[in-house]
PDB file of C-alpha atoms and ligand atoms in Angstrom:
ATOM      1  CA  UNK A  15      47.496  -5.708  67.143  1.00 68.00           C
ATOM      2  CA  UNK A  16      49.635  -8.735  66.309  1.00 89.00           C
ATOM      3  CA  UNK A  17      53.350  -8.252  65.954  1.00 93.00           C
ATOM      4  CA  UNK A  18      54.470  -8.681  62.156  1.00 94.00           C
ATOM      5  CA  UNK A  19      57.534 -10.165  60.678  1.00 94.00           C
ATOM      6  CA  UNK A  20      59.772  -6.509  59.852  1.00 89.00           C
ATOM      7  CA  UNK A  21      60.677  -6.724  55.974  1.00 92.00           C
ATOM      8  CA  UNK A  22      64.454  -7.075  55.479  1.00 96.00           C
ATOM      9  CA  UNK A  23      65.776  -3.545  54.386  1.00 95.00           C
ATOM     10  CA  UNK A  24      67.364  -5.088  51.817  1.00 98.00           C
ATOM     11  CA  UNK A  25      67.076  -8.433  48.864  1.00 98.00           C
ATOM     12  CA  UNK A  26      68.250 -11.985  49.974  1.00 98.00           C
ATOM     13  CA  UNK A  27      70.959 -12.414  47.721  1.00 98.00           C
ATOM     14  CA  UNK A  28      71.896  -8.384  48.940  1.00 98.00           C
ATOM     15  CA  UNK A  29      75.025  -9.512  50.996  1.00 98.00           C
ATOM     16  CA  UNK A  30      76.654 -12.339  49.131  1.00 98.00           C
ATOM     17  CA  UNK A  31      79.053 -13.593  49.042  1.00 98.00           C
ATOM     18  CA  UNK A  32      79.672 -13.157  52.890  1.00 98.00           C
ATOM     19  CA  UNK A  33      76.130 -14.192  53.846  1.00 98.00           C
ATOM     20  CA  UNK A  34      74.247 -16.146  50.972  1.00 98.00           C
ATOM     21  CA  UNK A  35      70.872 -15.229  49.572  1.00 98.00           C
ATOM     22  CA  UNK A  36      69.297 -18.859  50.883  1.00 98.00           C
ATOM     23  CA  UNK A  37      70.530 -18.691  54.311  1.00 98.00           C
ATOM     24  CA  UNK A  38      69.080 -15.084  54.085  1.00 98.00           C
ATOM     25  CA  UNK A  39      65.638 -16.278  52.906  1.00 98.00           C
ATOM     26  CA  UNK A  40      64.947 -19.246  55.356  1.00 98.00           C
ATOM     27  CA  UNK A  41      66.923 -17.708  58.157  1.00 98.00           C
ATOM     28  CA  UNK A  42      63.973 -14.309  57.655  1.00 98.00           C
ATOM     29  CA  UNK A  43      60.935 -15.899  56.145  1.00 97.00           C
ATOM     30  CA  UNK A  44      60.813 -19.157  58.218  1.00 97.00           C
ATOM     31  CA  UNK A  45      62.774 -18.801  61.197  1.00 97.00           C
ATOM     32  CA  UNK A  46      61.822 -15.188  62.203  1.00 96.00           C
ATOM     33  CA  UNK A  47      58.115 -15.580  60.825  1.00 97.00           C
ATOM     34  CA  UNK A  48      57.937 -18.691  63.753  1.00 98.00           C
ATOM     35  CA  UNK A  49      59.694 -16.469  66.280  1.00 98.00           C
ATOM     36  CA  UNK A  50      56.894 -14.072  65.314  1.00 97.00           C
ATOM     37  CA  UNK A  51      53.714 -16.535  65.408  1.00 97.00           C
ATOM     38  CA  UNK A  52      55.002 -18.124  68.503  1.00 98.00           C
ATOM     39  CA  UNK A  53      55.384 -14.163  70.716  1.00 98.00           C
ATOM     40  CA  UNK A  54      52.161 -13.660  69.105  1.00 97.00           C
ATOM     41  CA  UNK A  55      50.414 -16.935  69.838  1.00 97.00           C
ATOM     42  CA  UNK A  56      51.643 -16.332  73.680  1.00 97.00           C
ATOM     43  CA  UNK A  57      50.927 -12.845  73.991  1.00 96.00           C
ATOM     44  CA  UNK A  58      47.381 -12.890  72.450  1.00 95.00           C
ATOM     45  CA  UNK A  59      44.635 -12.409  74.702  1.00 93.00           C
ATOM     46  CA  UNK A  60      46.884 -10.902  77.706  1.00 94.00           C
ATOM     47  CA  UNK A  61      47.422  -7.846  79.045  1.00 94.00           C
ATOM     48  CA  UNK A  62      50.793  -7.497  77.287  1.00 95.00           C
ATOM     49  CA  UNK A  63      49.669  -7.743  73.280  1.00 93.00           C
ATOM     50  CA  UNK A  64      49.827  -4.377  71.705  1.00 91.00           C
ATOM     51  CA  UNK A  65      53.338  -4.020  73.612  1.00 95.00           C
ATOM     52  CA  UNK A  66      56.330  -3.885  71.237  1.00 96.00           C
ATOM     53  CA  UNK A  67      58.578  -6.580  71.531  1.00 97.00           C
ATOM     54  CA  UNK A  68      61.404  -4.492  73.252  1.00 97.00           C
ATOM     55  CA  UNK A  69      58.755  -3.820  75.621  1.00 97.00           C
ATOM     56  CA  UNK A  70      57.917  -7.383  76.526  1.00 97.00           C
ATOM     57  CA  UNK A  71      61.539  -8.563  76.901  1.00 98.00           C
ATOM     58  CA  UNK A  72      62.763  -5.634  78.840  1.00 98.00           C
ATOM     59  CA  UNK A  73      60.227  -7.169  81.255  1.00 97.00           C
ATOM     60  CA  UNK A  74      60.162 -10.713  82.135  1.00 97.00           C
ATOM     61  CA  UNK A  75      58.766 -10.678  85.231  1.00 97.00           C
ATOM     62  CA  UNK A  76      55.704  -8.765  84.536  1.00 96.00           C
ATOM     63  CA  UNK A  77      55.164 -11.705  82.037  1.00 96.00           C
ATOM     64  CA  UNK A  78      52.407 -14.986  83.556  1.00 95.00           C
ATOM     65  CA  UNK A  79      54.985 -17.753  84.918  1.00 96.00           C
ATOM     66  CA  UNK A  80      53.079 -20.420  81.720  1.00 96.00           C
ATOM     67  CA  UNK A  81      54.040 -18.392  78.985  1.00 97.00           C
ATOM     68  CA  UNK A  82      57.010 -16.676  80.448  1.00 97.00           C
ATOM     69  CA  UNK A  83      59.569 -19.300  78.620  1.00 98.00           C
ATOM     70  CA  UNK A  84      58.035 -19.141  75.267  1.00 98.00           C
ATOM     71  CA  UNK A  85      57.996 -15.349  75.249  1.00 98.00           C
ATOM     72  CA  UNK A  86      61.697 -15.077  76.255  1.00 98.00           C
ATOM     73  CA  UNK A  87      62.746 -17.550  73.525  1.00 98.00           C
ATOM     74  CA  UNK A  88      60.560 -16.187  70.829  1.00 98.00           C
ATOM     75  CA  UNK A  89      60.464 -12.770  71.921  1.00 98.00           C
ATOM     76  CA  UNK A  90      63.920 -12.983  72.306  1.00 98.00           C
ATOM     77  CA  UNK A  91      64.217 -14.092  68.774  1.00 98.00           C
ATOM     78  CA  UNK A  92      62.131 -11.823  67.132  1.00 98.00           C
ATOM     79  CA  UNK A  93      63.944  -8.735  68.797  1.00 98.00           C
ATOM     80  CA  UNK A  94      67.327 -10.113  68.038  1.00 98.00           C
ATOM     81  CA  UNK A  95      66.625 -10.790  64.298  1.00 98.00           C
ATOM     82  CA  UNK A  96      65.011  -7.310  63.938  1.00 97.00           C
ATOM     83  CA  UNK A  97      68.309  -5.598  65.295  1.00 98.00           C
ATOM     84  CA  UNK A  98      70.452  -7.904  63.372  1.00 98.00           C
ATOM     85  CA  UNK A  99      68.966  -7.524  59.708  1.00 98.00           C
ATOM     86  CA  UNK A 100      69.669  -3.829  60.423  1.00 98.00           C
ATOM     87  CA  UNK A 101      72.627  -4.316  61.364  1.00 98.00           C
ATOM     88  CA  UNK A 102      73.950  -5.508  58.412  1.00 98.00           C
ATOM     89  CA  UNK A 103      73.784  -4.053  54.896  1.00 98.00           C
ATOM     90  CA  UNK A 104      75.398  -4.225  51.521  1.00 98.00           C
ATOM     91  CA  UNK A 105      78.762  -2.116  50.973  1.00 95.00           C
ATOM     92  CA  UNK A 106      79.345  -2.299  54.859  1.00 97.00           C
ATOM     93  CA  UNK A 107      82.107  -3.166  57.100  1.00 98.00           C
ATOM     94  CA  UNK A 108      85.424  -0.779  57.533  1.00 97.00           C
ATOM     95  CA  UNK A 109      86.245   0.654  60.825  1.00 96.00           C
ATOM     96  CA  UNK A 110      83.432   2.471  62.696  1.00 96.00           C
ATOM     97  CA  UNK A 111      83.832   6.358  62.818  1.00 93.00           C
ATOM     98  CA  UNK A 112      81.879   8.984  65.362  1.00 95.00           C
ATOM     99  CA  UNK A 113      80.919   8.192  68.689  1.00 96.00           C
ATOM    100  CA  UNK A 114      80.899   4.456  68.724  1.00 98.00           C
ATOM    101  CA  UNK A 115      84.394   4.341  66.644  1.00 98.00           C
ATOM    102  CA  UNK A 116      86.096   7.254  69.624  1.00 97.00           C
ATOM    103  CA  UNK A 117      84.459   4.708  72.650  1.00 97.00           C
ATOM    104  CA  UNK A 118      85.627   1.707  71.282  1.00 98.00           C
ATOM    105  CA  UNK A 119      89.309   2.537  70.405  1.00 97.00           C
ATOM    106  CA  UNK A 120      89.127   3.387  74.107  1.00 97.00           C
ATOM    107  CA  UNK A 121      87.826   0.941  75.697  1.00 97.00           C
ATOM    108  CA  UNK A 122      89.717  -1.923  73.844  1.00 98.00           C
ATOM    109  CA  UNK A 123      92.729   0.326  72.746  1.00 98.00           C
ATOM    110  CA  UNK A 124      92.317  -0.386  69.059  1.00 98.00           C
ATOM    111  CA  UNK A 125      89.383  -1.747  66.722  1.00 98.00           C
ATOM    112  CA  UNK A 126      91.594  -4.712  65.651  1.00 98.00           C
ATOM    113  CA  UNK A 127      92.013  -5.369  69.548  1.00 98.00           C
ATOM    114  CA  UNK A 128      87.810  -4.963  69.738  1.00 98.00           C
ATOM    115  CA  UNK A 129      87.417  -7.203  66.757  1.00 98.00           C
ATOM    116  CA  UNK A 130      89.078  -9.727  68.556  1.00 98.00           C
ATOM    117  CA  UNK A 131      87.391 -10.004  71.977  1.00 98.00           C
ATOM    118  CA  UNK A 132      84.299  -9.388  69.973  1.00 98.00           C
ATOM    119  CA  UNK A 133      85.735 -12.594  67.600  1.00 98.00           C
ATOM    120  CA  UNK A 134      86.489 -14.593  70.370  1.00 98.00           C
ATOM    121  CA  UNK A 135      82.973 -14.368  71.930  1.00 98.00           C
ATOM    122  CA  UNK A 136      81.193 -15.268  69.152  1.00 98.00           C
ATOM    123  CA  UNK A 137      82.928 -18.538  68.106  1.00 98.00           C
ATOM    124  CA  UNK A 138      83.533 -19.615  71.713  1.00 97.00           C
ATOM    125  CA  UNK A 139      79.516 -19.011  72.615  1.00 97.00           C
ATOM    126  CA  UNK A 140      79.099 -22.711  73.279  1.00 96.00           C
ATOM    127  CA  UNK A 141      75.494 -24.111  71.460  1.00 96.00           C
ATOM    128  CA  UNK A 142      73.341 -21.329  70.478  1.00 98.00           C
ATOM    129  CA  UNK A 143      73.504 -17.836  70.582  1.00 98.00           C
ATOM    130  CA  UNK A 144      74.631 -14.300  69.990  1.00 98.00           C
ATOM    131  CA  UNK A 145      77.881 -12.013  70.927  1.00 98.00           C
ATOM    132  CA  UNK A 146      76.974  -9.147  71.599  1.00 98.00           C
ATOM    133  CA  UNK A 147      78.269  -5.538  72.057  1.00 98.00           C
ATOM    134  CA  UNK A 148      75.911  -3.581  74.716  1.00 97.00           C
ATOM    135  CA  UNK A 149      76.309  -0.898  76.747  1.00 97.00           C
ATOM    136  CA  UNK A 150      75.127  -1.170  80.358  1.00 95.00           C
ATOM    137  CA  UNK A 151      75.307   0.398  83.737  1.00 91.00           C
ATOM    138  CA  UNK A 152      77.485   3.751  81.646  1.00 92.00           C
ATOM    139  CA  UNK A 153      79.769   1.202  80.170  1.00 95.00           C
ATOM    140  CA  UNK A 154      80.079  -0.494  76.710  1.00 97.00           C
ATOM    141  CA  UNK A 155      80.946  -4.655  77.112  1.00 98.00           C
ATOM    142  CA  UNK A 156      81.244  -7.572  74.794  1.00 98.00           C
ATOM    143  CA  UNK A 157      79.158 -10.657  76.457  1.00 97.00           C
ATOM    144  CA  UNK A 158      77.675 -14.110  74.790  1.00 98.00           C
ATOM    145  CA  UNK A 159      73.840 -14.904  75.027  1.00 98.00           C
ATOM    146  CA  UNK A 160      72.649 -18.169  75.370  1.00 98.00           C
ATOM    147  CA  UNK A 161      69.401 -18.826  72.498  1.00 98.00           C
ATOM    148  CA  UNK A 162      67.507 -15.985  71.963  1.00 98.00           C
ATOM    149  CA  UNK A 163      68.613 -13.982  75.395  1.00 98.00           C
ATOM    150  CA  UNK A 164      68.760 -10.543  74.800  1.00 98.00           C
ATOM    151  CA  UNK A 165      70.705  -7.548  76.274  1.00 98.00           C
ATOM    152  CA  UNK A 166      67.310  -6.153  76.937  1.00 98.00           C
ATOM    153  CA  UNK A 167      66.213  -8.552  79.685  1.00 98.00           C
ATOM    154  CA  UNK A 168      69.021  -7.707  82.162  1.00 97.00           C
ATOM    155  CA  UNK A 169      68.048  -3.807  81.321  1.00 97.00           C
ATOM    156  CA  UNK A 170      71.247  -3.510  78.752  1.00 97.00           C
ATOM    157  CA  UNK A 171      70.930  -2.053  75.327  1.00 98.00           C
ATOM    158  CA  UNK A 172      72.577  -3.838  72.655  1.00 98.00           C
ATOM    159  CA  UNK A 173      74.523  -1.856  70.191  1.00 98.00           C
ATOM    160  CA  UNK A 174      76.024  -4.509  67.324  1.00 98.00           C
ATOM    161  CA  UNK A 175      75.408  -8.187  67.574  1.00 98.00           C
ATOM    162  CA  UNK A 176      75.979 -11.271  65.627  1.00 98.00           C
ATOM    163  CA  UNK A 177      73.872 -14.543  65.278  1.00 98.00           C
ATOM    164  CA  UNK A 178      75.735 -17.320  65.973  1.00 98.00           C
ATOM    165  CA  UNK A 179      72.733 -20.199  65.811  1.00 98.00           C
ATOM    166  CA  UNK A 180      74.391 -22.495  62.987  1.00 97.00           C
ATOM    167  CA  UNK A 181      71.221 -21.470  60.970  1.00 97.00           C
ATOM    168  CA  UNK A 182      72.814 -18.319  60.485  1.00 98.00           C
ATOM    169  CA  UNK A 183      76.245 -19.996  58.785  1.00 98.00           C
ATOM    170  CA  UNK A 184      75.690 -23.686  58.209  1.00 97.00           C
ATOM    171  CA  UNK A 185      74.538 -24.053  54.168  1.00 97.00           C
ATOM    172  CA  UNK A 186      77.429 -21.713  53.569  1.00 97.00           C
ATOM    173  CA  UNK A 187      79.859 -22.333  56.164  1.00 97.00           C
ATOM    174  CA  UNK A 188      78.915 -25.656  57.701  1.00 97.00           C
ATOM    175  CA  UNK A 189      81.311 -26.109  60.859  1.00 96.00           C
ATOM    176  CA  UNK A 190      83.540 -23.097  60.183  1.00 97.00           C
ATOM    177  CA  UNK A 191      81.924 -20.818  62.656  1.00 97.00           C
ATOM    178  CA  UNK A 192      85.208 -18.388  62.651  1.00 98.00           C
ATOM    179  CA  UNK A 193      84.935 -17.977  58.945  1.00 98.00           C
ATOM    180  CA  UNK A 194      81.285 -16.974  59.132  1.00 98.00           C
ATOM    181  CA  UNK A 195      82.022 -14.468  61.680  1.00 98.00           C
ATOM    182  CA  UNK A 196      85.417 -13.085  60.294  1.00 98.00           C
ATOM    183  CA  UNK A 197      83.099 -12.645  56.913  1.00 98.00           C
ATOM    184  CA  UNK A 198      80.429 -11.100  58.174  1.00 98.00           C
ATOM    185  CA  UNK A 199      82.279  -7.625  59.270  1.00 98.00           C
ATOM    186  CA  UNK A 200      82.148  -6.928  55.781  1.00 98.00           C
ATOM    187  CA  UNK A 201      78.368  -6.666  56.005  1.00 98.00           C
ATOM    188  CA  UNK A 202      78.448  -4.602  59.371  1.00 98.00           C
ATOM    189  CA  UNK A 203      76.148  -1.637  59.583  1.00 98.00           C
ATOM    190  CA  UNK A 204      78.134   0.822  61.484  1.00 98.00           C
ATOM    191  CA  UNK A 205      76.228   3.778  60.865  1.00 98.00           C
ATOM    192  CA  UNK A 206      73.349   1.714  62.319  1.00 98.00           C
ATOM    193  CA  UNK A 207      75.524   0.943  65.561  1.00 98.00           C
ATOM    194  CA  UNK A 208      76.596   4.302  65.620  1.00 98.00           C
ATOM    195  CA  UNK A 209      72.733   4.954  66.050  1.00 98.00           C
ATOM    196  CA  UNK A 210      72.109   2.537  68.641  1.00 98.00           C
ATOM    197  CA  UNK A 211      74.686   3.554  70.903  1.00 98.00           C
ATOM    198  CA  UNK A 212      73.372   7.301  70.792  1.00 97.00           C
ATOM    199  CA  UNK A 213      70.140   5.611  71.878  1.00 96.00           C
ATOM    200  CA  UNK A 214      71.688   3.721  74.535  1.00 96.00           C
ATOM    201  CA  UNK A 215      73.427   6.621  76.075  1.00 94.00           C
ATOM    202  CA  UNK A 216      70.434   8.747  76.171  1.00 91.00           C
ATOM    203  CA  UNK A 217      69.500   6.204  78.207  1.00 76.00           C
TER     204      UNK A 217
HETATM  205 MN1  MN3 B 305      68.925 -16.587  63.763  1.00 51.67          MN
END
C-alpha cells in the first residue's frame, strides 16, 4: 500500500505567530505531498513498498543503486516532515522536564547552554537542511543534515529537529534564519521529544 501524506495534528494557522498558517499549508500540502508521490513513485513495484518509511531509510543499501538517490531525498523528506509536524504544537516551548530535560542539563550543563549549540547548528547548516538532536551509539549529540538526510540512515534516532530549508522560514522570515529558529522554541513539542528519546533508548 502506498505511503500517504500524515495529516498535521493540528490547523495551519495553529502556531502563529512563530510559524505562519501559509508557510504551514504549502510547506505540508505541497512540499510533503511531493516528498510523498516521489518515495512512492520509486518504491512502487519493488520489493521494498509496503515498508514504512523509517524502514526504507534506516536502509539504504538494501535499496536498487537507480532509485537509491530519489528514495534518500524523498524518503528522507517525508520522514523528516512527519517527525517535525509532531514536534511542534500550539502552547509549546518552556524548558523540557523528565528524562530528556535530566540528560540534557547533563550533557550540555544547562538548557540555555543546549539551546545554543542546538542554535548554532541550525543557522550555520550551510544550504539545506536540518539540526538535529539524536541519540546514537548510548549518547545524545547535536549534528546538521545536509537536504533531507536523516539520523536514521547512519542507524541514529532523532529525538527533536528543526527544518532549516528556507521553505520552512522564508514568506515570514525571508533571510533571518536566526529569528526563525529562536521563534520556533516556542512551538517545541517537548512532551513529544520526551517520547522519542524513551524510544531511542530502548533501542
Ligand atoms: Mn521542509
Amino acid at each position: 500500500m502506498a505511503l500517504t501524506l500524515p495529516d498535521l495534528p493540528y490547523t495551519y494557522d495553529a502556531l502563529e505567530p512563530h510559524i505562519d498558517a501559509r508557510t504551514m499549508e504549502i510547506h505540508h500540502s505541497k512540499h510533503q505531498q511531493a516528498y510523498t508521490d516521489k518515495l512512492n513513485g520509486a518504491i512502487q513495484g519493488t520489493e521494498h513498498e509496503g515498508k514504512s518509511a523509517v524502514e526504507i531509510i534506516s536502509d539504504l543499501d538494501a535499496l536498487p543503486e537507480n532509485i537509491r538517490t530519489v528514495v534518500r531525498n524523498n524518503g528522507g523528506g517525508y520522514v523528516n516532515h512527519d517527525l517535525f509536524w509532531k514536534l511542534m504544537t500550539p502552547g509549546g516551548g518552556g524548558e523540557p522536564s523528565g528524562a530528556l530535560g535530566d540528560a540534557i542539563r547533563q550533557k550540555w550543563g544547562s538548557f540555555d547552554a543546549f539551546k545554543e549549540a542546538f542554535e548554532a547548528a541550525a543557522v550555520g547548516q550551510f544550504g539545506s537542511g536540518w539540526a538535529w538532536l539524536c541519540y546514537g551509539d548510548g549518547e545524545m549529540m547535536i549534528k546538521g543534515y545536509p537536504n533531507q538526510d536523516s539520523p536514521y540512515m547512519i542507524g541514529h534516532k532523532p529525538v527533536l529537529g528543526v527544518d532549516v530549508w528556507e521553505h520552512a522560514y522564508y514568506l515570514k522570515y525571508q533571510n533571518k534564519r536566526p529569528d526563525y529558529v529562536k521563534a520556533w522554541w516556542n512551538v517545541v513539542n517537548w512532551d513529544e521529544a520526551n517520547r522519542l528519546y524513551e524510544e531511542a533508548r530502548q533501542g
